[in-house]
C-alpha positions as a Python dict, from the first residue, in 0.01 Angstrom:
ca = {
    (1, 'L'): (0, 0, 0),
    (2, 'A'): (-57, -372, 61),
    (3, 'A'): (-425, -311, 137),
    (4, 'R'): (-471, -123, -192),
    (5, 'R'): (-302, -402, -387),
    (6, 'A'): (-531, -661, -228),
    (7, 'Q'): (-837, -473, -359),
    (8, 'R'): (-716, -471, -719),
    (9, 'P'): (-881, -718, -958),
    (10, 'V'): (-687, -1011, -1096),
    (11, 'S'): (-579, -932, -1449),
    (12, 'P'): (-733, -1053, -1677),
    (13, 'H'): (-1029, -1131, -1458),
    (14, 'L'): (-1210, -1448, -1565),
    (15, 'A'): (-1551, -1292, -1503),
    (16, 'I'): (-1496, -1037, -1779),
    (17, 'Y'): (-1268, -1241, -2005),
    (18, 'K'): (-1415, -1312, -2349),
    (19, 'W'): (-1325, -1664, -2454),
    (20, 'Q'): (-1192, -1692, -2808),
    (21, 'I'): (-1212, -2001, -3025),
    (22, 'G'): (-842, -1985, -3107),
    (23, 'S'): (-724, -1989, -2747),
    (24, 'V'): (-976, -2255, -2644),
    (25, 'M'): (-880, -2485, -2933),
    (26, 'S'): (-511, -2434, -2862),
    (27, 'S'): (-561, -2524, -2497),
    (28, 'L'): (-774, -2828, -2583),
    (29, 'M'): (-516, -2947, -2836),
    (30, 'R'): (-244, -2940, -2572),
    (31, 'I'): (-461, -3093, -2299),
    (32, 'T'): (-583, -3380, -2518),
    (33, 'G'): (-232, -3452, -2644),
    (34, 'V'): (-85, -3467, -2294),
    (35, 'T'): (-381, -3669, -2165),
    (36, 'Y'): (-360, -3932, -2438),
    (37, 'A'): (19, -3956, -2415),
    (38, 'G'): (1, -3996, -2038),
    (39, 'S'): (-279, -4251, -2066),
    (40, 'F'): (-78, -4449, -2318),
    (41, 'Y'): (226, -4465, -2091),
    (42, 'I'): (22, -4549, -1781),
    (43, 'F'): (-166, -4827, -1961),
    (44, 'S'): (158, -4963, -2108),
    (45, 'V'): (320, -4987, -1765),
    (46, 'A'): (3, -5141, -1618),
    (47, 'Y'): (-14, -5394, -1903),
    (48, 'L'): (348, -5494, -1850),
    (49, 'A'): (299, -5521, -1473),
    (50, 'S'): (-37, -5702, -1495),
    (51, 'P'): (100, -6059, -1485),
    (52, 'Y'): (296, -5978, -1169),
    (53, 'V'): (10, -5814, -979),
    (54, 'G'): (-269, -6044, -1096),
    (55, 'W'): (-459, -5807, -1324),
    (56, 'D'): (-620, -5928, -1644),
    (57, 'L'): (-577, -5650, -1899),
    (58, 'S'): (-622, -5864, -2208),
    (59, 'S'): (-844, -5728, -2483),
    (60, 'T'): (-1096, -6004, -2409),
    (61, 'A'): (-1123, -5903, -2043),
    (62, 'I'): (-1152, -5533, -2125),
    (63, 'A'): (-1420, -5600, -2390),
    (64, 'A'): (-1612, -5823, -2148),
    (65, 'S'): (-1603, -5562, -1872),
    (66, 'I'): (-1729, -5291, -2108),
    (67, 'A'): (-1999, -5523, -2247),
    (68, 'S'): (-2128, -5582, -1894),
    (69, 'L'): (-2212, -5211, -1857),
    (70, 'P'): (-2560, -5077, -1936),
    (71, 'V'): (-2605, -4945, -2290),
    (72, 'V'): (-2629, -4584, -2170),
    (73, 'A'): (-2302, -4620, -1979),
    (74, 'Q'): (-2137, -4776, -2284),
    (75, 'A'): (-2247, -4483, -2501),
    (76, 'A'): (-2127, -4232, -2241),
    (77, 'L'): (-1791, -4410, -2216),
    (78, 'K'): (-1757, -4411, -2595),
    (79, 'F'): (-1833, -4038, -2604),
    (80, 'V'): (-1586, -3954, -2326),
    (81, 'V'): (-1308, -4152, -2493),
    (82, 'A'): (-1386, -4058, -2855),
    (83, 'W'): (-1442, -3683, -2815),
    (84, 'P'): (-1089, -3582, -2715),
    (85, 'L'): (-937, -3822, -2967),
    (86, 'A'): (-1150, -3692, -3255),
    (87, 'L'): (-1089, -3331, -3152),
    (88, 'H'): (-714, -3386, -3137),
    (89, 'C'): (-704, -3559, -3476),
    (90, 'I'): (-928, -3312, -3659),
    (91, 'N'): (-759, -3011, -3500),
    (92, 'G'): (-426, -3169, -3598),
    (93, 'V'): (-531, -3148, -3962),
    (94, 'R'): (-608, -2781, -3903),
    (95, 'H'): (-257, -2733, -3766),
    (96, 'L'): (-109, -2913, -4066),
    (97, 'T'): (-269, -2654, -4294),
    (98, 'W'): (-94, -2386, -4091),
    (99, 'D'): (237, -2560, -4163),
    (100, 'T'): (184, -2463, -4526),
    (101, 'A'): (180, -2097, -4413),
    (102, 'R'): (-186, -2051, -4507),
    (103, 'G'): (-483, -1939, -4304),
    (104, 'F'): (-327, -1705, -4053),
    (105, 'N'): (-595, -1437, -4077),
    (106, 'R'): (-849, -1400, -3799),
    (107, 'R'): (-1152, -1492, -4010),
    (108, 'F'): (-997, -1820, -4127),
    (109, 'I'): (-890, -1913, -3773),
    (110, 'H'): (-1241, -1853, -3636),
    (111, 'R'): (-1409, -2035, -3923),
    (112, 'T'): (-1184, -2340, -3909),
    (113, 'G'): (-1209, -2349, -3530),
    (114, 'W'): (-1586, -2380, -3546),
    (115, 'M'): (-1554, -2627, -3834),
    (116, 'V'): (-1336, -2846, -3610),
    (117, 'V'): (-1596, -2828, -3332),
    (118, 'G'): (-1875, -2922, -3576),
    (119, 'A'): (-1678, -3202, -3741),
    (120, 'T'): (-1577, -3338, -3401),
    (121, 'T'): (-1939, -3338, -3285),
    (122, 'M'): (-2053, -3521, -3599),
    (123, 'V'): (-1773, -3779, -3586),
    (124, 'V'): (-1820, -3846, -3215),
    (125, 'G'): (-2197, -3870, -3259),
    (126, 'Y'): (-2142, -4136, -3523),
    (127, 'M'): (-1878, -4317, -3316),
    (128, 'T'): (-2107, -4318, -3012),
    (129, 'I'): (-2398, -4470, -3203),
    (130, 'V'): (-2193, -4737, -3381),
}
């Protein structure tokens, strides 16, 4: 019996799973929220501890260290930081519309999910260039 169970596929198997925009956006909303909250707390503790451990986390020092990077690295860093933030904010507006008890049909969820992806891409593209 144990040998037969070992041969069974994992359910649902990721190789045959069809990703849906609703589940992906829900997961990304949670991941970005937890990531930014955790980053905020870690930076706050590091900022408070910086005088005691000899770190310079002033805005001037951070800006100078980022300015010393190559332009391509600066743009990549902007993209990596701005994309989750923009996605979380724009998808948050989508969730606020759901608080009004509107848009719970499948077509609206798919359409607004792709609109969030498009708007995030446009906003982050602009933020990366500027």
